Amino acid sequence: MFTTRPTLQGTFGMVSSTHWLASQSAMAVLEDGGNAFDAAVAAGFVLHVVEPHLNGPGGEVPIILAPAGGEVQVLCGQGPAPAGATIEHYRSLGLELVPGTGPLAAAVPGAFDAWMVLLRDHGTKSLAQVLRYAVGYAEDGHAPVERVGETVESVRELFETEWTSSAEVYLPGGKAPAPGELFRNPALAATWRRLISEAESAGTDRVVQIEAARTVWREGFIAEALLRQSASPTRDTSGSRHTGTLTASDLTGWSAAYEAPATYEWDGWTLCKAGPWSQGPVFLQQLALLPSRAADLPAYGSAEYVHLLVEGCKLAMADREAWYGDAWPGDSARPSDSGPDGSGPDGSGSGASGSGASGSGASAGIPLAALLSEPYNTARRALIGERASYALRPGSPEGRTPVLSTHATAVATGEPGFDALGLPAGAGEPTVAKDGATRGDTCHLDIVDRWGNMVAATPSGGWLQSNPVVPELGFPLGTRLQMAWLDPGLPNSLTPGRRPRTTLTPSLALRDGVPVLAFGTPGGDQQDQWQVHFFLALALRAPVRGGLDLQGAVDAPNWHNDSFPGSFYPRGMRPGSVTVEAGTDPDVIEGLRRRGHAVTVGEPWSEGRLCAVARDPETGVLSAAANPRGMQGYAVGR
């Protein structure tokens, strides 16, 4: 079939990411003898520079990794709520939702420590070697993509009147970053140069330097600057100025940690995701709601096929609202300690890992095994009828009664005063309001190397429109706490020490117990919709050149629905909605409308920004593909 690009194939290494500079930087690391994990860290820090509207060092990153010959692991780079981030505190400020911007929305920053733990345990390169690409682009400049400047322009007034430290970086001389012109972030470059210098002063050993860098982040000049920024009154989406809750003990008391993935077996595949502190199990639930064999699905791409997937997604997302979180009230989640101090060039450090059994994942008390069980999903599947559902219908795993937040219930029922149509119909890149409110800003990268190491990571948060730039550092704090509810007694209630349920959800798939595929996408609540469609396009369609048709599956028409409360402020929903790309078969659109779906036809190439790499364990052939949507994702390899 026709695709926008070929599926790349080779034997040395493959990289796919949402920006060509990150992809090529990762490839340069592979060419220099590094492994997939070294390359991932280098690419991650480049993404902070070239996609600052989509991620930053103050954000978070879940990582799924498969060391050659080792167990699949999840490395959690999602920081928890600070000790002072209590429901009572936020309610005392007159808030009903966590603001979408500002320091009150900041969790403990998690991305930096996760990248450092990955480099320490599974990489081979030094801190300076992996950071030099990001330092170079921040110091010498890069030609920004259009969306960087567009995002800055959307918050220009806020930057010029309130967040003046952000204006200094992103509106130098009053001008926003423009395509074709070099854009620099000298403050960020200086931060990394000082970090490297202080780390190298601790000794010559690679691991010692990485540990020293982690200490600088938690206790040194970076920590001091982050805390000063958190304590600075900042205007947020509530319209008021608030200070944050982050303290020194919050920074020193948290580390990125490993845990076993949540997994599900479907038609010979094993799909691996982060646990229910993410939305990752939504992907697994959508598969559990389908027939167990690909051959029993309706014709690929037909109206019946899309209807089945959309209705299954609604049920899985309703369960996400009722049951997903870091821990059930009264329980505690304790991810495992960080892994070993180092590994060889094959990245085979053992780390902390688990069996990967269905329903695993470190979120205590969440009934994930029941949510993925055959009896539960057989009963749920019976709810899918011939007509589109407009209701939010969480289930009752283990006979437990689902409880939704007050806001989610009000939005779902269209109660007066709550905007049940509060989300835009478009997809792809998120909308950004003048106060910085946004949804879905994210990056992604996948890498496989010649030794068979494989990694998928979804960096996000800490974007330029989330919080003011920390003047001394060149990057802002994140806003992930906006995903937690201010109602007590829910698995996703705002709770000190617990991770807010994130939308970030990289994927890794195995065949016969061997990792063969890593993939993911930006897109907030759409991530585990677009990824299911991509995966099924691979599973249901003919291979190319003896391997998975990665590019064909990436390019295939995609869609999403918003029939559930959104994860981002102001957390609206659009019951019965389905948004399809222009170019979707008109017969399919008409078939969906006959079934009662409220179909919106979006712009061409507007649904998804998928990346993927693969490895054939029998031949050793590596493959990669990247999304043409957004005009910046690229795969490279040889």
XYZ file of C-alpha atoms in Angstrom:
638
model
C 0.000 0.000 0.000
C 1.055 3.639 -0.414
C 2.763 5.228 2.579
C 4.311 8.633 3.155
C 7.723 7.085 3.799
C 9.277 3.630 3.732
C 9.500 1.455 6.814
C 13.225 1.644 7.561
C 15.120 -1.610 7.977
C 18.665 -2.430 9.038
C 20.730 -4.343 11.576
C 22.784 -1.728 13.464
C 20.221 0.471 15.216
C 16.886 2.212 14.750
C 15.478 5.361 16.329
C 12.073 7.009 16.033
C 11.062 10.185 17.837
C 8.773 13.172 17.522
C 11.609 15.449 16.377
C 14.299 14.814 13.794
C 17.070 16.391 15.885
C 16.354 14.061 18.792
C 16.307 11.079 16.440
C 19.591 12.000 14.825
C 21.245 12.780 18.176
C 20.258 9.338 19.430
C 21.629 7.781 16.258
C 24.901 9.647 16.775
C 25.184 8.027 20.204
C 24.628 4.587 18.671
C 27.256 5.317 16.035
C 29.641 6.295 18.838
C 29.295 2.860 20.427
C 26.519 3.639 22.869
C 23.525 1.418 23.409
C 19.791 2.129 23.154
C 19.646 3.463 26.709
C 22.503 5.914 26.234
C 20.807 7.064 23.039
C 17.428 7.454 24.755
C 18.875 9.726 27.435
C 20.610 11.889 24.841
C 17.406 12.146 22.797
C 15.335 12.905 25.877
C 17.441 15.934 26.766
C 17.418 17.147 23.152
C 13.604 16.983 23.202
C 13.655 19.332 26.204
C 15.412 21.875 23.992
C 13.668 21.466 20.631
C 10.126 20.706 21.857
C 9.884 22.963 24.936
C 6.146 23.416 24.349
C 5.763 19.663 24.753
C 8.173 18.701 27.561
C 10.941 19.880 29.842
C 13.345 18.761 32.595
C 10.777 19.774 35.233
C 8.218 17.368 33.806
C 7.947 13.589 33.890
C 8.662 10.494 31.805
C 7.490 6.893 32.078
C 9.953 4.527 30.381
C 9.458 0.899 29.329
C 12.702 -0.929 28.707
C 13.675 -4.404 27.589
C 17.395 -5.086 28.154
C 18.726 -7.759 25.798
C 18.082 -11.101 27.461
C 16.477 -9.470 30.503
C 13.023 -8.780 31.847
C 10.780 -5.974 30.666
C 10.675 -3.198 33.245
C 8.859 0.077 33.764
C 10.984 2.940 35.055
C 8.672 5.477 36.668
C 9.691 9.084 36.152
C 6.364 10.411 37.447
C 6.904 12.349 40.655
C 4.285 12.324 43.420
C 2.311 15.116 45.045
C 4.391 17.101 47.559
C 3.717 16.640 51.270
C 1.823 19.928 51.416
C -0.406 19.151 48.441
C -3.500 18.192 50.400
C -7.111 18.464 49.342
C -7.754 20.622 52.409
C -5.105 23.135 51.367
C -6.444 23.504 47.833
C -10.055 23.699 49.008
C -9.056 26.392 51.523
C -7.966 28.478 48.544
C -11.469 28.253 47.091
C -10.475 25.769 44.371
C -12.659 22.954 43.046
C -10.063 21.762 40.529
C -6.276 21.837 40.634
C -5.261 24.743 38.373
C -3.988 23.858 34.918
C -0.928 26.073 35.296
C 1.202 27.523 38.062
C 3.137 26.096 41.025
C 0.061 24.633 42.754
C -0.110 22.158 39.862
C 3.528 21.075 40.194
C 4.295 17.539 41.304
C 7.805 16.559 42.359
C 9.740 16.792 39.052
C 10.464 13.289 37.792
C 11.977 13.357 34.307
C 15.564 14.250 35.191
C 15.972 11.550 37.814
C 14.432 8.886 35.584
C 16.859 9.673 32.766
C 19.752 9.553 35.243
C 18.660 6.205 36.705
C 18.321 4.764 33.190
C 21.795 6.001 32.260
C 23.306 4.712 35.502
C 21.800 1.243 35.413
C 21.683 0.420 31.707
C 23.834 2.913 29.861
C 27.560 2.979 29.115
C 28.244 6.661 28.417
C 29.131 9.480 30.786
C 26.860 12.356 31.726
C 28.829 14.784 29.560
C 28.700 12.447 26.562
C 24.907 12.170 26.532
C 24.199 15.819 27.433
C 26.480 17.387 24.821
C 23.814 17.322 22.103
C 21.249 19.167 24.234
C 23.885 21.632 25.424
C 24.886 22.324 21.838
C 21.337 23.026 20.630
C 20.547 25.190 23.659
C 23.800 27.147 23.425
C 24.375 27.420 19.661
C 20.710 27.375 18.660
C 18.336 25.301 16.565
C 15.702 26.164 13.972
C 12.397 25.740 15.857
C 9.297 24.084 14.469
C 6.282 26.308 13.872
C 4.388 25.205 16.967
C 7.033 26.575 19.346
C 6.454 30.131 18.168
C 2.706 29.622 17.854
C 2.528 28.440 21.459
C 4.576 31.388 22.665
C 2.343 33.815 20.759
C -0.747 32.263 22.367
C 0.579 33.189 25.822
C 2.430 36.366 24.851
C 0.289 38.625 27.037
C 0.757 36.356 30.055
C 4.521 36.255 29.514
C 4.833 40.012 29.059
C 2.667 40.991 32.038
C 3.053 38.153 34.558
C 5.603 35.482 33.640
C 8.392 37.865 32.682
C 11.151 35.283 33.189
C 9.500 33.259 30.425
C 9.442 36.316 28.179
C 13.208 36.684 28.633
C 13.762 33.228 27.177
C 10.945 32.915 24.645
C 10.376 36.548 23.609
C 13.910 37.942 23.314
C 13.608 41.448 21.968
C 9.846 40.939 21.902
C 10.067 38.336 19.142
C 8.808 34.748 19.421
C 10.874 31.847 18.044
C 10.479 31.660 14.255
C 11.110 28.798 11.808
C 14.324 29.174 9.869
C 15.930 31.350 12.528
C 18.196 30.098 15.280
C 16.610 30.008 18.718
C 18.803 29.686 21.801
C 18.261 29.009 25.487
C 21.576 30.050 27.052
C 20.230 29.716 30.604
C 19.441 26.039 30.035
C 22.831 25.438 28.433
C 24.526 27.072 31.429
C 22.498 24.880 33.796
C 23.689 21.693 32.142
C 27.288 22.915 31.884
C 27.347 23.709 35.597
C 25.703 20.377 36.407
C 28.326 18.494 34.388
C 31.155 20.446 36.029
C 29.911 19.762 39.541
C 29.294 16.095 38.714
C 32.785 15.646 37.260
C 34.322 17.244 40.328
C 32.961 14.318 42.346
C 35.305 11.864 40.602
C 36.154 10.181 37.321
C 33.859 7.172 37.671
C 30.797 7.334 35.405
C 28.340 6.163 38.058
C 29.797 8.486 40.697
C 29.244 11.419 38.340
C 25.666 10.418 37.616
C 24.915 10.083 41.326
C 26.499 13.468 41.935
C 24.252 14.983 39.256
C 21.216 13.467 40.941
C 22.317 15.086 44.215
C 22.750 18.464 42.530
C 19.212 18.192 41.199
C 17.770 17.306 44.614
C 19.949 19.337 46.969
C 22.200 21.692 45.022
C 21.778 24.843 42.945
C 18.985 23.333 40.825
C 16.930 22.357 43.882
C 17.407 25.792 45.406
C 16.172 27.515 42.248
C 13.164 25.203 41.881
C 12.122 25.883 45.465
C 12.451 29.648 45.044
C 10.215 29.467 41.984
C 7.628 27.315 43.743
C 7.431 29.852 46.560
C 6.892 32.767 44.161
C 3.219 33.882 43.838
C 2.180 33.064 40.281
C -0.995 33.758 38.340
C -2.569 30.484 37.186
C -5.718 29.320 35.398
C -7.834 30.142 38.453
C -7.136 33.823 37.745
C -5.409 34.259 41.109
C -1.789 34.188 42.228
C -0.739 31.176 44.252
C 2.458 29.708 45.640
C 3.291 26.033 45.323
C 3.776 23.312 47.913
C 7.153 21.898 46.842
C 9.746 21.667 49.647
C 13.332 20.501 50.009
C 12.217 17.261 51.645
C 9.932 16.544 48.703
C 12.897 16.757 46.339
C 15.262 14.696 48.477
C 12.655 12.100 49.428
C 11.770 10.812 45.964
C 13.647 8.718 43.384
C 12.690 7.252 40.049
C 11.987 3.552 40.549
C 11.457 0.325 38.658
C 8.360 -1.833 38.698
C 6.902 -4.702 36.723
C 4.700 -3.807 33.764
C 1.001 -4.437 33.519
C 0.539 -6.967 30.715
C -2.166 -8.568 28.613
C -2.080 -11.507 26.172
C -3.950 -11.027 22.893
C -3.803 -13.318 19.859
C -0.188 -14.343 20.413
C 1.031 -10.915 21.518
C 1.987 -9.780 25.021
C 1.398 -6.062 25.474
C 3.328 -4.283 28.254
C 2.274 -0.979 29.819
C 2.860 1.061 32.960
C 0.452 0.342 35.812
C -2.786 2.143 36.692
C -0.963 5.218 37.997
C -0.855 5.837 34.240
C -3.666 5.369 31.746
C -1.648 2.505 30.200
C -4.025 -0.291 31.231
C -6.743 1.437 29.168
C -4.883 0.051 26.149
C -4.985 -3.434 27.661
C -8.662 -3.138 28.585
C -9.564 -2.145 25.043
C -7.945 -5.360 23.793
C -9.686 -7.364 26.529
C -13.029 -6.025 25.283
C -12.353 -7.313 21.751
C -12.683 -10.882 20.483
C -9.593 -12.823 21.511
C -8.535 -13.473 17.922
C -7.816 -10.921 15.220
C -9.671 -13.123 12.730
C -12.925 -12.561 14.644
C -12.875 -8.779 14.366
C -15.038 -6.911 11.837
C -13.348 -5.909 8.596
C -10.442 -3.572 9.319
C -11.388 0.091 8.912
C -15.109 -0.551 8.373
C -17.805 1.421 10.195
C -18.580 -1.691 12.251
C -14.907 -2.001 13.185
C -14.569 1.660 14.227
C -17.875 1.497 16.145
C -16.663 -1.544 18.118
C -13.373 0.130 19.035
C -14.948 3.458 19.979
C -17.572 1.840 22.202
C -14.963 -0.375 23.861
C -12.789 2.670 24.469
C -15.677 4.435 26.214
C -16.073 1.527 28.634
C -12.334 1.342 29.346
C -12.110 5.097 29.877
C -15.097 5.008 32.241
C -13.215 2.408 34.274
C -10.164 4.642 34.201
C -12.209 7.384 35.858
C -13.540 5.100 38.581
C -10.650 2.758 39.305
C -7.247 4.020 38.126
C -4.791 5.780 40.403
C -1.621 5.323 42.400
C -3.339 3.511 45.257
C -6.773 2.766 46.544
C -7.679 4.952 49.551
C -6.154 3.411 52.658
C -3.508 1.491 50.727
C 0.001 2.614 49.848
C 1.979 2.087 46.669
C 5.627 1.270 47.132
C 7.539 0.887 43.869
C 10.775 -1.056 44.111
C 14.088 0.594 44.849
C 16.345 1.768 42.073
C 18.315 -0.864 40.227
C 22.012 -1.817 40.016
C 24.852 0.610 39.613
C 25.857 -0.302 36.084
C 25.849 -2.718 33.197
C 27.902 -3.703 30.166
C 27.555 -2.473 26.598
C 24.603 -4.803 26.055
C 22.643 -2.934 28.741
C 21.999 -6.142 30.682
C 21.908 -4.672 34.183
C 19.284 -6.683 36.022
C 17.397 -3.882 37.770
C 14.273 -4.534 39.757
C 11.749 -6.454 37.740
C 8.734 -8.683 37.991
C 7.077 -11.519 36.178
C 4.986 -9.207 34.000
C 1.873 -11.182 34.848
C -1.458 -9.704 33.804
C -2.582 -7.082 36.253
C 0.832 -6.404 37.788
C 2.095 -2.887 38.422
C 2.820 -0.943 41.586
C -0.503 0.678 42.445
C -1.702 -0.900 45.640
C -5.319 -1.875 46.012
C -6.343 -1.058 42.427
C -8.388 -4.021 41.062
C -6.371 -4.236 37.844
C -6.379 -8.022 37.563
C -10.175 -7.987 37.763
C -10.422 -5.136 35.250
C -8.421 -7.207 32.759
C -10.082 -10.541 33.528
C -12.079 -12.491 30.951
C -15.335 -12.732 32.973
C -15.358 -9.005 33.679
C -14.749 -8.022 30.062
C -17.191 -10.565 28.699
C -19.877 -8.877 30.775
C -18.681 -5.415 29.755
C -18.597 -6.392 26.076
C -22.308 -7.210 26.263
C -22.963 -3.506 26.888
C -21.785 -2.632 23.378
C -24.872 -2.332 21.215
C -25.669 -1.240 17.688
C -25.996 2.398 18.746
C -23.414 4.796 20.157
C -23.555 5.260 23.915
C -23.605 8.775 25.345
C -23.276 7.618 28.973
C -20.262 7.265 31.251
C -20.553 3.639 32.448
C -17.851 2.415 34.835
C -18.066 -1.225 35.857
C -17.981 -3.067 39.189
C -14.873 -5.303 39.304
C -14.977 -7.792 42.176
C -18.466 -6.469 42.925
C -17.088 -3.145 44.131
C -19.175 -0.023 43.621
C -17.616 2.579 41.310
C -17.329 6.126 42.632
C -16.635 9.133 40.435
C -15.534 12.607 41.410
C -18.229 15.241 41.795
C -16.864 17.124 38.788
C -16.721 14.038 36.559
C -20.294 13.124 37.463
C -21.531 16.645 36.821
C -19.746 16.923 33.487
C -20.911 13.476 32.384
C -24.551 14.272 33.153
C -24.471 17.799 31.737
C -25.449 19.296 35.093
C -26.051 23.061 34.803
C -22.900 25.031 35.459
C -20.623 22.318 34.110
C -19.439 22.376 30.516
C -20.042 18.928 29.065
C -18.887 20.273 25.698
C -15.733 21.846 27.058
C -13.251 20.153 24.752
C -12.287 21.218 21.247
C -13.324 18.961 18.391
C -9.868 18.974 16.794
C -7.023 16.624 17.600
C -3.287 16.483 17.122
C -1.483 19.383 18.767
C -3.360 20.769 21.786
C -5.072 24.093 22.042
C -3.499 26.630 24.376
C -5.525 29.348 26.055
C -4.152 32.779 26.887
C -3.716 31.746 30.509
C -1.602 28.765 29.466
C -4.324 26.146 29.892
C -3.564 23.253 27.580
C -3.993 19.518 27.108
C -2.044 16.754 25.497
C 1.445 18.240 25.141
C 3.896 15.365 24.925
C 6.851 13.832 23.059
C 7.833 10.255 22.358
C 10.893 8.197 21.425
C 11.624 4.543 20.633
C 15.026 2.941 20.134
C 16.357 -0.561 19.398
C 20.073 -1.315 19.055
C 22.275 -4.033 17.508
C 22.387 -5.946 20.789
C 18.605 -6.161 20.963
C 18.067 -3.600 23.739
C 14.731 -1.833 23.289
C 13.201 1.210 24.968
C 10.060 3.349 24.660
C 9.649 6.633 26.542
C 7.016 9.378 26.620
C 8.493 12.608 28.034
C 6.025 15.353 28.885
C 5.159 18.138 31.284
C 7.246 21.085 32.350
C 6.335 22.735 29.059
C 6.955 26.417 28.474
C 3.270 27.311 29.021
C 2.924 25.380 32.294
C 4.809 27.624 34.722
C 7.168 30.598 34.561
C 10.702 29.754 33.478
C 12.950 29.439 36.519
C 15.271 32.385 35.796
C 18.472 30.666 36.923
C 17.720 27.421 35.085
C 16.006 28.156 31.776
C 13.078 25.765 32.256
C 9.785 25.740 34.222
C 8.137 23.439 36.735
C 5.427 21.034 35.573
C 1.680 20.815 36.164
C 0.861 17.106 36.444
C -1.139 17.547 39.676
C -3.987 18.963 37.572
C -4.883 15.331 36.845
C -5.726 14.568 40.475
C -9.190 15.232 41.921
C -9.967 17.401 44.945
C -12.565 14.882 46.157
C -11.402 12.530 48.933
C -11.731 8.770 48.786
C -10.870 8.219 45.114
C -7.898 6.282 43.729
C -6.878 9.491 41.938
C -7.564 11.918 44.780
C -4.845 14.483 45.388
C -2.778 12.815 48.119
C 0.723 13.701 49.372
C 3.239 11.086 48.281
C 1.024 9.603 45.573
C 1.515 9.979 41.854
C -1.262 11.798 40.014
C -2.706 9.516 37.352
C -0.841 10.422 34.200
C -1.896 10.144 30.563
C 1.662 9.193 29.565
C 1.774 5.673 28.245
C 4.638 4.154 26.209
C 4.160 0.609 24.907
C 6.240 -2.506 24.372
C 5.079 -5.761 22.789
C 6.444 -9.308 22.851
C 5.930 -12.395 20.687
C 6.672 -15.766 22.303
C 8.160 -13.952 25.270
C 10.651 -11.952 23.175
C 10.446 -8.138 22.821
C 9.709 -7.267 19.200
C 8.023 -3.839 19.157
C 8.241 -0.488 20.988
C 5.846 2.324 20.187
C 3.921 5.321 21.497
C 2.549 8.772 20.760
C 1.848 12.182 22.261
C -1.797 13.140 22.661
C -2.991 13.186 26.277
C -6.222 11.213 26.565
C -5.879 10.165 22.925
C -2.621 8.263 23.432
C -4.145 4.876 24.214
C -6.753 5.340 21.517
C -4.311 6.057 18.712
C -1.936 3.324 19.924
C -4.650 0.667 19.876
C -5.532 1.614 16.300
C -1.856 1.494 15.309
C -1.288 -1.887 16.957
C -4.352 -3.435 15.345
C -3.304 -2.067 11.960
C -0.082 -4.041 12.418
C -1.828 -7.159 13.654
C -4.574 -7.220 11.024
C -2.766 -6.231 7.857
C -0.144 -7.889 5.665
C 3.547 -7.374 6.504
C 5.976 -5.649 4.145
C 9.496 -6.786 3.243
C 9.137 -9.724 5.583
C 8.476 -7.543 8.627
C 5.820 -5.502 10.385
C 4.337 -2.742 8.226
C 5.230 -0.020 10.722
C 4.905 2.946 8.385
C 1.656 1.690 6.912
C 0.189 1.348 10.398
C 1.428 4.821 11.357
C -0.058 6.375 8.223
C -3.420 4.582 8.459
C -6.408 6.916 9.073
C -6.942 7.449 12.770
C -9.641 8.803 15.068
C -10.460 9.483 18.717
C -13.405 10.153 21.009
C -13.864 12.484 23.990
C -16.790 10.689 25.641
C -15.250 10.804 29.110
C -13.954 13.526 31.458
C -10.659 14.865 30.177
C -7.484 14.599 32.214
C -6.474 18.238 31.713
C -7.997 21.393 33.146
C -10.908 22.277 32.738
C -11.682 18.531 32.389
C -14.685 18.670 30.068
C -16.070 15.941 27.793
C -18.045 15.524 24.559
C -20.481 12.600 24.956
C -20.954 10.542 21.824
C -18.148 12.306 19.966
C -15.906 10.756 17.354
C -13.321 12.856 15.530
C -11.945 11.368 12.305
C -9.311 12.645 9.947
C -10.291 14.249 6.660
C -9.860 11.620 3.997
C -11.638 8.930 6.002
C -13.913 6.881 3.756
C -17.252 8.760 3.486
C -19.104 5.448 3.773
C -17.428 4.859 7.148
C -18.388 8.341 8.350
C -21.978 7.825 7.257
C -22.043 4.378 8.874
C -20.909 5.863 12.173
C -23.520 8.591 12.029
C -26.244 6.014 11.341
C -25.115 4.306 14.553
C -25.637 7.554 16.472
C -22.070 8.830 16.739
C -21.571 12.603 16.700
C -18.859 12.605 14.038
C -16.548 15.566 13.490
C -14.291 15.498 10.459
C -10.974 17.016 11.482
C -8.126 18.356 9.407
C -6.072 16.040 7.177
C -3.256 14.286 9.021
C -4.478 15.508 12.406
C -4.837 12.317 14.471
C -1.757 11.030 16.263
C 2.026 11.434 16.236
C 3.044 7.793 16.505
C 6.596 6.453 16.627
C 7.686 2.814 16.467
C 10.694 0.504 16.242
C 10.748 -3.273 15.877
C 13.141 -6.213 15.923
C 12.718 -9.629 14.305
C 14.330 -12.044 16.789
C 14.842 -14.713 14.122
C 16.678 -12.583 11.570
C 17.945 -9.685 13.693
C 16.431 -7.217 11.226
C 15.499 -3.920 12.870
C 12.723 -1.618 11.632
C 11.472 1.888 12.358
C 8.779 4.367 11.311
C 7.640 7.820 12.386
C 4.567 9.936 11.944
C 4.256 12.544 9.183
C 1.575 14.320 11.232
C 2.983 17.475 12.770
C 5.763 17.569 10.159
C 8.572 16.915 12.643
C 8.692 13.244 13.653
C 11.425 11.194 12.030
C 12.894 7.714 12.059
C 16.555 7.080 11.324
C 18.692 3.978 11.337
C 20.893 1.609 9.407
